[in-house]
Coordinates of C-alpha atoms and ligand atoms in Angstrom, one line a residue:
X161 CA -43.9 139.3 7.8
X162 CA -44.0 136.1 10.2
X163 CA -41.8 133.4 10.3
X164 CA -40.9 130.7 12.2
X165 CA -37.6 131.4 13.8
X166 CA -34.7 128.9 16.4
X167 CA -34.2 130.5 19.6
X168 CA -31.7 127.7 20.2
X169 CA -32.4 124.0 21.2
X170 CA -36.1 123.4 22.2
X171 CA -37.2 127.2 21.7
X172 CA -39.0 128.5 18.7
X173 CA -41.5 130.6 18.0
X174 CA -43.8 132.1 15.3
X175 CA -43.2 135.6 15.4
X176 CA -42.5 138.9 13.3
X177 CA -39.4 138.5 11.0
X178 CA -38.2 141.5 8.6
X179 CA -39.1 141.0 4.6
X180 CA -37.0 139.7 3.2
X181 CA -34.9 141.4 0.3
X182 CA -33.3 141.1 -2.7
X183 CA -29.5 141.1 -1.9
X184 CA -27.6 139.6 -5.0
X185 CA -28.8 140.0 -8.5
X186 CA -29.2 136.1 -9.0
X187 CA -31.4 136.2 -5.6
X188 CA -35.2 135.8 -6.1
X189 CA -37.9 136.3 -3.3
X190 CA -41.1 133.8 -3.3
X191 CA -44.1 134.3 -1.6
X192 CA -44.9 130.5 0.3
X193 CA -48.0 128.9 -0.4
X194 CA -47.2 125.5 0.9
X195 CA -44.3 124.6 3.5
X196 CA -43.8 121.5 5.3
X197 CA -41.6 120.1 8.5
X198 CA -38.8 118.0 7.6
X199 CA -36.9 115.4 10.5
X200 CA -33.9 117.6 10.3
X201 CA -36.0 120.5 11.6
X202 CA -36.7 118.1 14.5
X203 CA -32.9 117.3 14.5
X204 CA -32.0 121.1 14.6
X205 CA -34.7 121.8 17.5
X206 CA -32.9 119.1 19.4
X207 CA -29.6 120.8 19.1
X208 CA -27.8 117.8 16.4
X209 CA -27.2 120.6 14.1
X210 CA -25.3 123.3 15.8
X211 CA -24.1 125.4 13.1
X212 CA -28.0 127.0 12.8
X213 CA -27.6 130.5 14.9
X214 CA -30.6 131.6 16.9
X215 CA -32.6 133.9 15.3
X216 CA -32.8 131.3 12.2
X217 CA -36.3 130.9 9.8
X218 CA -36.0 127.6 9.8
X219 CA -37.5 125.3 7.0
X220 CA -36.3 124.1 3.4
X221 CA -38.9 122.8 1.7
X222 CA -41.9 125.0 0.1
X223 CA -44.0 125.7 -3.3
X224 CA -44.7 129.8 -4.0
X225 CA -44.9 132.0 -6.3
X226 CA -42.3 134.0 -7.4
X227 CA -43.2 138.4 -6.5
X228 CA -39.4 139.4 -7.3
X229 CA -36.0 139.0 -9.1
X230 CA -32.8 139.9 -9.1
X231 CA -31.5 141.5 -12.5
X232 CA -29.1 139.2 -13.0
X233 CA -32.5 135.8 -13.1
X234 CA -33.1 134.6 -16.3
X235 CA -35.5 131.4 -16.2
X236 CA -38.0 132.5 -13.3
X237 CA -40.4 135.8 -13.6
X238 CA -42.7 137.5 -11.1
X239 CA -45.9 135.3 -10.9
X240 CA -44.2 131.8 -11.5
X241 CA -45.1 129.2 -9.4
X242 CA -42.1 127.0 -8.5
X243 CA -40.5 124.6 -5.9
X244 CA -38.3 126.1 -4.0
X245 CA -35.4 122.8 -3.6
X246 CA -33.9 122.3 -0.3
X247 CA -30.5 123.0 -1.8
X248 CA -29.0 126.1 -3.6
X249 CA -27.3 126.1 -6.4
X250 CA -24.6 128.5 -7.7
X251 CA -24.3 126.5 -10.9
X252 CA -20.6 127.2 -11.8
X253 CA -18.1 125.8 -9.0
X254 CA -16.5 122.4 -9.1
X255 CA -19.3 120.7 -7.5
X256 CA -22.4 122.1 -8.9
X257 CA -20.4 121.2 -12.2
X258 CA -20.6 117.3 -11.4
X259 CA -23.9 118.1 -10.0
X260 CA -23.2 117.4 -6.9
X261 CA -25.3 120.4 -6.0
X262 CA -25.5 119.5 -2.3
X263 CA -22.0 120.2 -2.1
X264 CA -21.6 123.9 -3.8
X265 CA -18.5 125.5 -2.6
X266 CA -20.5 129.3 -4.5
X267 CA -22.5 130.1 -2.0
X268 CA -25.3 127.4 -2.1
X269 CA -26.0 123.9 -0.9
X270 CA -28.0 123.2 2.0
X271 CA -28.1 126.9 3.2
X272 CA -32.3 127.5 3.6
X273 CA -33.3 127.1 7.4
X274 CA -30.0 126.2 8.3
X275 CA -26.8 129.1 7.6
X276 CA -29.9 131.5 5.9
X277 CA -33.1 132.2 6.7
X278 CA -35.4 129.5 5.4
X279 CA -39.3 128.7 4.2
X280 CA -41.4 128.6 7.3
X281 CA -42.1 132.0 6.9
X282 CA -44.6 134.2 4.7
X283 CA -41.8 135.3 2.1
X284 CA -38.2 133.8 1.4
X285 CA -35.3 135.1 -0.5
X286 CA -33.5 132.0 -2.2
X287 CA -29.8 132.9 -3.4
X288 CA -29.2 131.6 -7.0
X289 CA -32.9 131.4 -8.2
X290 CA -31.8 129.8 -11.7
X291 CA -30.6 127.0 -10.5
X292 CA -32.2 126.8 -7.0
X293 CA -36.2 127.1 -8.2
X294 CA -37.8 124.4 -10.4
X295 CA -41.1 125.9 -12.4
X296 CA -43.9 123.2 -11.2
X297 CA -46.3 121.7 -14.0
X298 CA -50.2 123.5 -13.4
X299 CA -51.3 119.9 -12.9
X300 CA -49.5 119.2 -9.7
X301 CA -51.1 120.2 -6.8
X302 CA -49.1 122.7 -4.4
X303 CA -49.3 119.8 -1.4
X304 CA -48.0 117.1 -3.5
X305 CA -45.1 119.3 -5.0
X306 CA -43.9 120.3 -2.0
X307 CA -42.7 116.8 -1.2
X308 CA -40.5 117.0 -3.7
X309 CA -38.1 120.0 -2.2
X310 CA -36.5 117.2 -0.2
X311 CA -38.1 114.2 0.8
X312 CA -38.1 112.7 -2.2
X313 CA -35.1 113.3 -3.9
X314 CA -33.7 112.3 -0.4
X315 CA -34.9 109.2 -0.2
X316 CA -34.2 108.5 -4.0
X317 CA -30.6 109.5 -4.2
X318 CA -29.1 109.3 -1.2
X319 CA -30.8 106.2 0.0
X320 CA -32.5 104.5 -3.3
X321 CA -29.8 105.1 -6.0
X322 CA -26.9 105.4 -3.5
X323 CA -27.6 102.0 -2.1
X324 CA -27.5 100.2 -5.8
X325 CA -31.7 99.3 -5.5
X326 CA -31.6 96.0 -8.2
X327 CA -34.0 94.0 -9.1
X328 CA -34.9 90.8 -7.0
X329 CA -32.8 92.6 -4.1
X330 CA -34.2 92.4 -0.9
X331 CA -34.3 95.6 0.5
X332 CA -34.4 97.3 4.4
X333 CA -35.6 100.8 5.4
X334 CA -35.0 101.7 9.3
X335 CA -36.7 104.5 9.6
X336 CA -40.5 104.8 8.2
X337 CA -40.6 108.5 8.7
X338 CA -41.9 110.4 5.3
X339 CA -38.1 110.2 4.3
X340 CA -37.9 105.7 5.0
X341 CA -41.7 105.5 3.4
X342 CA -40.3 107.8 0.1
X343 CA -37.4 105.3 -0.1
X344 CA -39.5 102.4 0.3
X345 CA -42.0 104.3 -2.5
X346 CA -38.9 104.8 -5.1
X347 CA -37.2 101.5 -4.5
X348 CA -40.5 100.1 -5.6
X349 CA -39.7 101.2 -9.0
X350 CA -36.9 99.0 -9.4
X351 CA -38.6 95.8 -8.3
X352 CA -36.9 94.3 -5.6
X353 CA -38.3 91.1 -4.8
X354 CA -39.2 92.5 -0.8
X355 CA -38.8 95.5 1.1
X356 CA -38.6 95.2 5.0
X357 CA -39.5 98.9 6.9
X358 CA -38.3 98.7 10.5
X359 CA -40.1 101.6 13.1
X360 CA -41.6 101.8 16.5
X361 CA -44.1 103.7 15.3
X362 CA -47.0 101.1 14.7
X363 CA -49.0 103.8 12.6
X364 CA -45.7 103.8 10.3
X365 CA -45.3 100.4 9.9
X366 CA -49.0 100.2 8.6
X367 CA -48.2 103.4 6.1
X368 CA -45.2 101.5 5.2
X369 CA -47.4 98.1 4.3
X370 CA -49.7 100.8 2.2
X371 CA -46.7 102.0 0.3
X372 CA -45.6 98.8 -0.9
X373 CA -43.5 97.1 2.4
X374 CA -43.8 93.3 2.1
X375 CA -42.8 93.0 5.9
X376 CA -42.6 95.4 8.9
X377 CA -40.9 95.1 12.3
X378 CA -40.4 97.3 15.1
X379 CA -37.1 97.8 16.5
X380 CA -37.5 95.5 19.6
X381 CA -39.0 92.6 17.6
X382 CA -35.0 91.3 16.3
X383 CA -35.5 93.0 12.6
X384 CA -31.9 91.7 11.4
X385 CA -33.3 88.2 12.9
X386 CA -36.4 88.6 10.4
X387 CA -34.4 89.6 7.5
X388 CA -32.1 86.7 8.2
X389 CA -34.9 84.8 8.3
X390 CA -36.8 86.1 5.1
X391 CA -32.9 85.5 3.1
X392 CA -31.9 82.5 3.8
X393 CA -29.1 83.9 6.5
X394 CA -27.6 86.3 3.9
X395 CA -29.0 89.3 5.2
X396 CA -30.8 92.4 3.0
X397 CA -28.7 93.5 -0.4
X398 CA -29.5 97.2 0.8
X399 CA -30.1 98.6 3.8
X400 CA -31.2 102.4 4.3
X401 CA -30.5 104.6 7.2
X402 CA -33.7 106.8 7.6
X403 CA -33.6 107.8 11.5
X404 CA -29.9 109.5 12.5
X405 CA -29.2 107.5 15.6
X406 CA -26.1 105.6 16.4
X407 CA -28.2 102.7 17.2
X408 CA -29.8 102.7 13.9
X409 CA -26.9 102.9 12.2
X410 CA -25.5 99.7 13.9
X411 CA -28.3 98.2 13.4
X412 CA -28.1 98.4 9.2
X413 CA -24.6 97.3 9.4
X414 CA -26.4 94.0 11.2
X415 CA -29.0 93.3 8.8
X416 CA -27.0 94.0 5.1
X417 CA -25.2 90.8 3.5
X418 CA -21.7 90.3 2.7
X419 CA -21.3 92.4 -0.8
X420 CA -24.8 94.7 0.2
X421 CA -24.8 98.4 0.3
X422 CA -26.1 100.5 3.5
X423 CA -27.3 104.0 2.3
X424 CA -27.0 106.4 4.8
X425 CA -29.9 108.9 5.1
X426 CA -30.3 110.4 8.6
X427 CA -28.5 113.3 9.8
X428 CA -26.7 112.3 13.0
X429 CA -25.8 114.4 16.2
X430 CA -23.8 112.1 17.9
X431 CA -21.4 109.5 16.9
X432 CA -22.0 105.6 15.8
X433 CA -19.7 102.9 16.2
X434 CA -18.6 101.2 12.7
X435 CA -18.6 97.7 14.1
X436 CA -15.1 96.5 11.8
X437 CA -14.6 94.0 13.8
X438 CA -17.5 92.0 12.4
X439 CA -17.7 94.1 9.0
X440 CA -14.0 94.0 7.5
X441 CA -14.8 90.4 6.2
X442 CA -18.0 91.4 4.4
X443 CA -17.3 93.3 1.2
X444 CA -20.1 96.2 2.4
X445 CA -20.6 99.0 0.9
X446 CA -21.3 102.1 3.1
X447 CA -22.2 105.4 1.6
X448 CA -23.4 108.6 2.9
X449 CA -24.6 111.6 1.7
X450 CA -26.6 115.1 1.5
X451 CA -28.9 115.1 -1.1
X452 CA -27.7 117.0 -4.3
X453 CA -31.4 117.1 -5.8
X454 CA -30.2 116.4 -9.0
X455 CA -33.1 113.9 -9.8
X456 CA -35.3 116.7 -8.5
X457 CA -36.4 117.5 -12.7
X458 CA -36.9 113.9 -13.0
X459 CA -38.9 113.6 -9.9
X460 CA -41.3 116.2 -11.2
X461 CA -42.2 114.7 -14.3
X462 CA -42.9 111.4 -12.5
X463 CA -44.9 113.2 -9.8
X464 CA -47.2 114.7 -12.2
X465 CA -47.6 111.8 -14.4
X466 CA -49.0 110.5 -11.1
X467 CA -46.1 107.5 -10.7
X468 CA -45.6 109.0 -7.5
X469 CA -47.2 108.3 -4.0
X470 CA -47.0 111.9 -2.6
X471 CA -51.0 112.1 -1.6
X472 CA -50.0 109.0 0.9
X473 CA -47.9 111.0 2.7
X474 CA -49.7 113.9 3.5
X475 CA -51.7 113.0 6.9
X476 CA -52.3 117.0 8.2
X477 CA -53.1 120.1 6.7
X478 CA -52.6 123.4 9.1
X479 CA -52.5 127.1 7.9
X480 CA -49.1 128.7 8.3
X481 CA -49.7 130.6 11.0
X482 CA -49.7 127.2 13.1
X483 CA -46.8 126.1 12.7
X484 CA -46.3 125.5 16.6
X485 CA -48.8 123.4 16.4
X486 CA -47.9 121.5 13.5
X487 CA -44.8 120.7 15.0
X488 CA -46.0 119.1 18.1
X489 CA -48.2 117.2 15.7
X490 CA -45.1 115.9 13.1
X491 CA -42.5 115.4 16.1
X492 CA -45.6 113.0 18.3
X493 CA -45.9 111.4 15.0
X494 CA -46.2 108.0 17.1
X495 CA -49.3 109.5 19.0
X496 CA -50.8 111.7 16.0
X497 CA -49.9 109.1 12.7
X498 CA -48.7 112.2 11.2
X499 CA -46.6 111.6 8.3
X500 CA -46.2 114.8 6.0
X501 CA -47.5 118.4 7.9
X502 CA -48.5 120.9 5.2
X503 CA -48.7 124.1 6.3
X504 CA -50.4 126.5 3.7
X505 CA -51.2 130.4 2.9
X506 CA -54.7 131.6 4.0
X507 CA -56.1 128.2 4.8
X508 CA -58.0 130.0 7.9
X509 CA -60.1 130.9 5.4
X510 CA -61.0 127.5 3.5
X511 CA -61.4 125.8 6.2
X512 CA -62.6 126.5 9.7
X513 CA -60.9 123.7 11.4
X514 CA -57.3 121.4 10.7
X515 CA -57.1 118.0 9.0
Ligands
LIG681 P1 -38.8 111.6 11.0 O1 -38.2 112.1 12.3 O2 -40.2 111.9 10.6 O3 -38.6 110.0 10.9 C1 -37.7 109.3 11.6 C2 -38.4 107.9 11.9 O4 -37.5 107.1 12.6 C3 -39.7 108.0 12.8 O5 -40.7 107.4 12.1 C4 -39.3 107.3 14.0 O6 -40.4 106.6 14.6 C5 -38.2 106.3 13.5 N1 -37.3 105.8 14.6 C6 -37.0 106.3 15.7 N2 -36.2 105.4 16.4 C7 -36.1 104.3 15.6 C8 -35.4 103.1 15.8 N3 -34.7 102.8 16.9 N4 -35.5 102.2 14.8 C9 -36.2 102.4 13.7 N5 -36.9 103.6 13.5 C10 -36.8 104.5 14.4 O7 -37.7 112.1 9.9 P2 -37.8 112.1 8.3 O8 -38.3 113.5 7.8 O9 -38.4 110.9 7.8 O10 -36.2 112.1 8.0 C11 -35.5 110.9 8.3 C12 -34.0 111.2 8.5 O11 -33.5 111.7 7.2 C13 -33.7 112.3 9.5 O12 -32.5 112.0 10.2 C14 -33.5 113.5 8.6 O13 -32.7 114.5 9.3 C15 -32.7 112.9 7.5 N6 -32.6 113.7 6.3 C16 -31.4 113.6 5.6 C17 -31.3 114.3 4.4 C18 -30.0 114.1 3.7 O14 -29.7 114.9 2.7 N7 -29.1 113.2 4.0 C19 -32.3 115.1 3.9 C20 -33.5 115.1 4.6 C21 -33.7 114.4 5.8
LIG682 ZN1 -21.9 125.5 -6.7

């Protein structure tokens, strides 16, 4: 089969993989139908997550259909169509107990594209399918379920209900990449009286307006000066970290109030300065986290009850076999206004040319 493998930072390629196998009796394969390009694939290619060897599929997110179990599978069957989640879950270690999935000391957590061979590729095995595979409702179309293998479980527990969303807060997303613009979608549903998205990326901002931002900044027009501004001094009651960069970082710690929460989202390669000198005497709350995609069930139900903005976020449409190409497109998101890239099976032959 193809896949999309890491030669190591800045090289990748599209190339002939082996099939992948069934190994351990809880291990399903899936054939991909739909896959997608997440900002920590970006954030691998640029060498911030060394621990993926060359030779790596990359990729964690994707819809398929299941073609094979292990013996040992009990809730998935050959022709199921499921999510595959961006974390594995072995279902019986201390963690994965308190279902902090993200975290599995068995064998799982985030392990696709990253210590195992992941979903940019024709076929993927994915270890623990019980637990690790969510059947998908008929009704939800294969694009808009794909989103929810990472992005927005991401955005909802690590920066939404990590950061203590209330009602009436004032809430600040830097970042409005598809993980910022699902945050600003799913702290929506807890009413906060404003939500300020902070991003160069002018075609960003604009998304973030659509989803439901009351204000927008760039990063060079003083956003904790605005949010100061729009709070009468106090600064935002949550601020979420959707970029990875030690200047973002600093940057929420600037623009929450004394007694807020920053959420941290992005994955960081380099270390940020935790300013204490200014931040011991203001009660804040810092959390971090990878996602456990514990809501993931949830998140499903909402989806297909159409509560949900995941047809917003899908700007591109490419069959699989360009996935060079949609990479170019998703990482010059500020030229392109890409949000999502969806990469799916046999488009080639729906339709002659990309979105
Ligand atoms: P992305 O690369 O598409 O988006 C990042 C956004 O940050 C872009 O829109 C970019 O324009 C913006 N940006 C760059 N510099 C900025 C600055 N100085 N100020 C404000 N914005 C700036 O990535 P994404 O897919 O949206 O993911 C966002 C982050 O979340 C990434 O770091 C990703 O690795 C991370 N992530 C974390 C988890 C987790 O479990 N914690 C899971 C998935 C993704
Ligand atoms: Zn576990």
């Amino acid at each position: 089969m193809k896949g999309y493998v890491f030669h190591g930072p800045g090289q990748s390629s599209w190339e002939d993989v082996p099939d992948p196998a069934v190994k351990e009796p809880t291990d399903a394969i899936v054939r991909i139908d739909a896959v997608t390009i997440c900002g920590t694939d970006l954030h691998i290619l640029k060498g911030d997550v060394p621990e993926v060897r060359p030779g790596t599929v990359l990729g964690h997110e994707a819809v398929g259909e299941i073609v094979e179990t292990g013996a040992d599978v009990r809730t998935v069957r050959p022709g199921d169509r499921v999510l595959v989640s961006c974390i594995t879950a072995c279902g019986r270690c201390a963690y994965c107990r308190r279902a902090m999935y993200g975290q599995c000391r068995g064998g799982g957590g985030w392990i696709l594209g990253h210590l195992i061979d992941g979903t940019q590729a024709e076929y993927v095995r994915v270890p623990y399918a019980d637990l690790s595979v969510h059947p998908l409702p008929a009704a939800l179309p294969d694009q808009d379920a794909v989103l929810l293998a990472d992005i927005f479980p991401t955005a909802y527990e690590v920066g939404v209900l990590n950061g203590q969303v209330r009602p009436g807060d004032t809430v600040a997303v830097v970042g409005a990449g598809p993980v910022g613009l699902a945050a600003v979608a799913t702290a929506r549903l807890f009413s906060p009286e404003r939500i300020l998205a902070v991003d160069p990326a002018a075609a960003r901002r604009d998304a973030a307006r659509r989803l439901g931002a009351h204000a927008v900044a760039a990063p060079a027009e003083a956003p904790e000066q605005l949010t100061a501004d729009l709070t009468d001094g106090l600064g935002a009651d949550v601020v979420i970290e959707a970029v990875g960069l030690p200047e973002t970082f600093e940057l929420c710690t600037r623009m929450v109030r004394p007694g807020g929460h920053v959420a941290n989202v992005g994955v960081h390669g380099s270390p940020a300065t935790l300013h204490l000198e200014d931040l011991w005497i203001k009660n804040v709350t810092l959390t971090t986290g990878l996602v456990d995609t514990h809501s993931t069930p949830t998140l499903l139900r909402m989806a297909s009850a159409g509560l949900l903005p995941t047809a917003d976020l899908v700007t591109h449409t490419f069959p699989v076999e360009h996935m060079a190409q949609a990479y170019e497109v998703f990482a010059g998101a500020a030229d392109t206004g890409a949000l999502k890239v969806v990469l799916k099976r046999h488009l080639h032959e729906q339709l002659p040319s990309t979105a």
